[in-house]
Short mmCIF file of C-alpha atoms in Angstrom, two decimals:
data_model
loop_
_atom_site.label_atom_id
_atom_site.label_comp_id
_atom_site.label_asym_id
_atom_site.label_seq_id
_atom_site.Cartn_x
_atom_site.Cartn_y
_atom_site.Cartn_z
CA MET A 1 -6.15 27.73 12.09
CA ASP A 2 -9.17 29.16 10.31
CA GLN A 3 -11.89 29.22 12.98
CA ARG A 4 -14.62 29.32 10.33
CA ARG A 5 -13.59 25.87 9.08
CA SER A 6 -13.84 24.43 12.60
CA ARG A 7 -17.51 25.45 12.85
CA ILE A 8 -18.57 23.36 9.86
CA VAL A 9 -20.67 20.44 11.08
CA LYS A 10 -20.11 17.19 9.21
CA ALA A 11 -21.43 13.67 9.56
CA PRO A 12 -19.25 11.53 11.87
CA ASP A 13 -18.10 9.19 9.10
CA GLU A 14 -17.22 12.10 6.84
CA ARG A 15 -15.26 13.86 9.57
CA HIS A 16 -13.47 10.64 10.49
CA ASP A 17 -12.43 10.02 6.89
CA GLU A 18 -11.28 13.63 6.61
CA ILE A 19 -9.04 13.24 9.67
CA VAL A 20 -7.56 9.96 8.41
CA ALA A 21 -6.87 11.55 5.01
CA ALA A 22 -5.21 14.54 6.67
CA ALA A 23 -3.07 12.25 8.84
CA ARG A 24 -2.05 10.31 5.75
CA LEU A 25 -1.03 13.52 4.01
CA MET A 26 0.94 14.80 7.00
CA PHE A 27 2.67 11.44 7.45
CA SER A 28 3.77 11.60 3.81
CA ARG A 29 5.11 15.14 4.20
CA GLN A 30 6.97 14.95 7.49
CA GLY A 31 6.98 11.32 8.58
CA VAL A 32 4.96 9.53 11.21
CA ARG A 33 7.25 10.45 14.08
CA GLY A 34 7.28 14.10 13.06
CA THR A 35 3.50 14.44 13.04
CA THR A 36 1.37 15.45 16.02
CA PHE A 37 -2.36 15.68 16.56
CA GLN A 38 -1.99 19.45 16.38
CA HIS A 39 -0.50 19.18 12.88
CA ILE A 40 -3.47 17.09 11.79
CA ALA A 41 -5.95 19.42 13.47
CA ASP A 42 -4.43 22.41 11.69
CA GLU A 43 -4.60 20.60 8.35
CA VAL A 44 -8.29 19.75 8.79
CA GLY A 45 -9.20 23.05 10.40
CA VAL A 46 -10.57 21.63 13.65
CA THR A 47 -9.49 21.50 17.28
CA ARG A 48 -6.96 18.99 18.54
CA GLY A 49 -9.63 17.65 20.88
CA LEU A 50 -11.84 16.75 17.93
CA VAL A 51 -8.98 14.79 16.38
CA TYR A 52 -8.56 12.91 19.67
CA HIS A 53 -12.29 12.23 19.71
CA TYR A 54 -12.27 10.59 16.28
CA ALA A 55 -8.80 9.01 16.32
CA GLY A 56 -8.59 7.78 19.90
CA SER A 57 -4.79 7.73 19.99
CA MET A 58 -1.89 8.25 17.62
CA ASP A 59 -1.29 4.48 17.46
CA GLN A 60 -4.91 3.92 16.46
CA LEU A 61 -4.69 6.65 13.85
CA VAL A 62 -1.50 5.18 12.40
CA THR A 63 -3.24 1.81 12.14
CA GLN A 64 -6.17 3.39 10.29
CA VAL A 65 -3.82 5.13 7.87
CA LEU A 66 -1.90 1.92 7.20
CA ASP A 67 -5.16 0.05 6.62
CA ALA A 68 -6.24 2.70 4.10
CA CYS A 69 -2.90 2.53 2.28
CA VAL A 70 -3.01 -1.27 2.08
CA ALA A 71 -6.60 -1.16 0.82
CA ASP A 72 -5.56 1.23 -1.95
CA PHE A 73 -2.67 -1.08 -2.90
CA ALA A 74 -5.04 -4.06 -3.08
CA ASP A 75 -7.55 -2.05 -5.14
CA GLU A 76 -4.80 -1.13 -7.59
CA LEU A 77 -3.91 -4.81 -7.92
CA ARG A 78 -7.55 -5.62 -8.68
CA SER A 79 -7.53 -2.94 -11.36
CA TRP A 80 -4.32 -4.42 -12.76
CA ASP A 81 -5.91 -7.86 -12.90
CA ALA A 82 -9.02 -6.50 -14.63
CA ALA A 83 -6.94 -4.62 -17.22
CA ARG A 84 -4.43 -7.33 -18.11
CA THR A 85 -4.80 -9.26 -21.37
CA PRO A 86 -5.52 -12.98 -20.80
CA GLY A 87 -2.61 -15.05 -22.06
CA ASP A 88 -0.19 -12.11 -22.20
CA ILE A 89 2.06 -13.33 -19.40
CA ASP A 90 4.97 -11.12 -20.39
CA GLY A 91 2.86 -7.96 -20.34
CA ALA A 92 1.20 -8.93 -17.07
CA VAL A 93 4.53 -9.52 -15.34
CA ARG A 94 6.01 -6.24 -16.59
CA THR A 95 3.04 -4.16 -15.46
CA TYR A 96 2.90 -6.02 -12.15
CA VAL A 97 6.54 -5.21 -11.41
CA ASP A 98 5.83 -1.56 -12.17
CA LEU A 99 2.82 -1.57 -9.84
CA PHE A 100 4.82 -3.19 -7.05
CA ARG A 101 7.72 -0.78 -7.40
CA ARG A 102 5.42 2.26 -7.30
CA ASN A 103 3.66 1.18 -4.12
CA LEU A 104 6.67 0.20 -2.05
CA PRO A 105 9.45 2.64 -1.12
CA HIS A 106 12.93 1.22 -1.61
CA ARG A 107 14.08 2.61 1.73
CA ILE A 108 12.40 2.81 5.11
CA ASP A 109 12.41 6.61 4.82
CA GLY A 110 12.04 6.68 1.04
CA GLU A 111 9.23 7.86 -1.18
CA ALA A 112 6.82 5.76 -3.17
CA HIS A 113 4.96 6.91 -6.27
CA THR A 114 1.38 6.10 -5.36
CA ALA A 115 -1.74 7.86 -6.60
CA ARG A 116 -2.55 8.83 -3.00
CA PRO A 117 -0.05 9.81 -0.27
CA LEU A 118 1.97 7.05 1.37
CA PRO A 119 3.56 7.74 4.78
CA ARG A 120 7.27 8.24 5.14
CA PHE A 121 8.10 5.23 7.27
CA ASP A 122 10.65 6.78 9.61
CA ASP A 123 10.22 3.80 11.91
CA ALA A 124 11.40 0.33 10.85
CA GLY A 125 8.53 -1.32 12.69
CA LEU A 126 5.95 0.67 10.74
CA TYR A 127 7.65 -0.19 7.46
CA VAL A 128 7.52 -3.89 8.31
CA ARG A 129 3.87 -3.60 9.32
CA TYR A 130 2.99 -1.96 6.01
CA LEU A 131 4.96 -4.54 4.07
CA ASP A 132 3.45 -7.53 5.89
CA GLN A 133 -0.11 -6.17 5.63
CA SER A 134 0.39 -5.37 1.96
CA VAL A 135 1.71 -8.83 1.13
CA ASP A 136 -1.19 -10.51 2.94
CA ALA A 137 -3.73 -8.31 1.15
CA LEU A 138 -2.10 -8.87 -2.25
CA LEU A 139 -2.05 -12.62 -1.71
CA ASP A 140 -5.77 -12.57 -0.94
CA VAL A 141 -6.42 -10.69 -4.19
CA LEU A 142 -4.16 -12.95 -6.26
CA GLU A 143 -5.80 -16.08 -4.86
CA ALA A 144 -9.22 -14.74 -5.82
CA THR A 145 -8.33 -13.43 -9.28
CA THR A 146 -5.02 -13.93 -11.07
CA ILE A 147 -4.00 -17.37 -9.81
CA PRO A 148 -7.23 -19.20 -10.77
CA ALA A 149 -7.29 -17.33 -14.09
CA TYR A 150 -3.76 -18.54 -14.85
CA ALA A 151 -4.63 -22.08 -13.73
CA ALA A 152 -7.53 -22.13 -16.19
CA ARG A 153 -5.13 -21.69 -19.12
CA HIS A 154 -1.85 -23.18 -17.89
CA THR A 155 -0.50 -25.79 -15.52
CA ILE A 156 0.74 -24.31 -12.25
CA GLU A 157 4.26 -25.68 -11.92
CA ILE A 158 4.83 -24.82 -8.26
CA HIS A 159 3.70 -26.31 -4.97
CA HIS A 160 2.70 -24.32 -1.87
CA VAL A 161 1.38 -21.56 -4.09
CA ARG A 162 0.53 -18.93 -1.44
CA ALA A 163 3.82 -19.47 0.41
CA THR A 164 5.76 -19.19 -2.85
CA PHE A 165 4.04 -15.94 -3.74
CA ALA A 166 4.70 -14.60 -0.22
CA MET A 167 8.39 -15.48 -0.53
CA LEU A 168 8.50 -13.83 -3.96
CA LEU A 169 6.84 -10.59 -2.84
CA HIS A 170 9.03 -10.21 0.23
CA GLY A 171 12.05 -11.12 -1.88
CA ILE A 172 11.31 -8.45 -4.49
CA VAL A 173 11.22 -5.83 -1.74
CA GLY A 174 14.53 -7.07 -0.36
CA VAL A 175 16.19 -6.97 -3.77
CA MET A 176 14.88 -3.46 -4.47
CA ARG A 177 16.20 -2.24 -1.12
CA THR A 178 19.68 -3.74 -1.51
CA THR A 179 19.92 -3.05 -5.26
CA PRO A 180 17.76 0.05 -5.88
CA ASP A 181 18.96 0.45 -9.47
CA ILE A 182 17.96 -3.08 -10.49
CA GLY A 183 16.06 -3.07 -13.76
CA ASP A 184 12.42 -3.99 -14.13
CA ASP A 185 13.45 -6.55 -16.73
CA VAL A 186 15.53 -8.39 -14.13
CA LEU A 187 12.70 -8.30 -11.59
CA ALA A 188 10.32 -9.63 -14.25
CA ASP A 189 12.73 -12.49 -14.95
CA LEU A 190 12.86 -13.30 -11.24
CA VAL A 191 9.07 -13.44 -11.12
CA ARG A 192 8.92 -15.77 -14.13
CA GLN A 193 11.66 -18.04 -12.79
CA THR A 194 10.26 -18.25 -9.26
CA LEU A 195 6.72 -19.00 -10.42
CA ARG A 196 7.89 -21.12 -13.38
CA LEU A 197 5.70 -19.14 -15.72
CA ALA A 198 5.48 -19.90 -19.40
CA SER A 199 8.21 -18.09 -21.34
CA PRO A 200 7.08 -15.16 -23.51
CA PRO A 201 7.01 -16.00 -27.23
CA SER A 202 9.50 -13.27 -28.11
CA ARG A 203 12.34 -14.95 -26.28
CA GLY A 204 13.64 -18.44 -25.77
CA PRO A 205 13.94 -20.25 -22.44
CA ASP A 206 17.66 -19.43 -22.26
CA ARG A 207 19.59 -16.26 -22.97
CA ASP A 208 23.30 -15.78 -23.42
CA GLN A 209 23.47 -12.08 -22.60
CA PRO A 210 22.83 -10.80 -19.06
CA LEU A 211 20.04 -8.29 -18.63
CA GLU A 212 20.79 -4.72 -17.69
CA GLY A 213 20.99 -4.45 -13.91
CA GLU A 214 22.37 -7.97 -13.32
#
């Protein structure tokens, strides 16, 4: 470790964020189980004791990293909602499927393709925690943005809206895990069918040919 880096005095919030970011990076490189406080301390350039001081425990640090990852996922969904074209249901569904696929690894120990590092979930319990927290956060965003915007232009054809979205999001993850080569077009169809969305103008309500990946 570079001792000169450890002598740099930073504000508590800045140092805390630096430690959480380093933990997130190390978790993405070598998994949560394979990371120790010493690894994180070496990455930041501080003593292990300072990491303990700011993190409290490894469980607390893992929770903070998961919270940061979920917050990033929710922020990306807000950006998606702000960028989508009102009335373009087909385009919104396609880009949503892409966003969802990028932020959720297909396997417990798999890699995602997020803008910022996502931990390698080498523990099934951590994977489930991330998934459940992500779904709850996404539902909160959808209820505040996309769902009322859709309702202003179309009739919502489903009951129990939040529960249906929760079932859909968990279901997409399950399908991607059991059928990792499934096409985005199939996933988009599943979204439309489950939510009973208006059909895109370029295609009829029925199709004779199966989509690639079915």
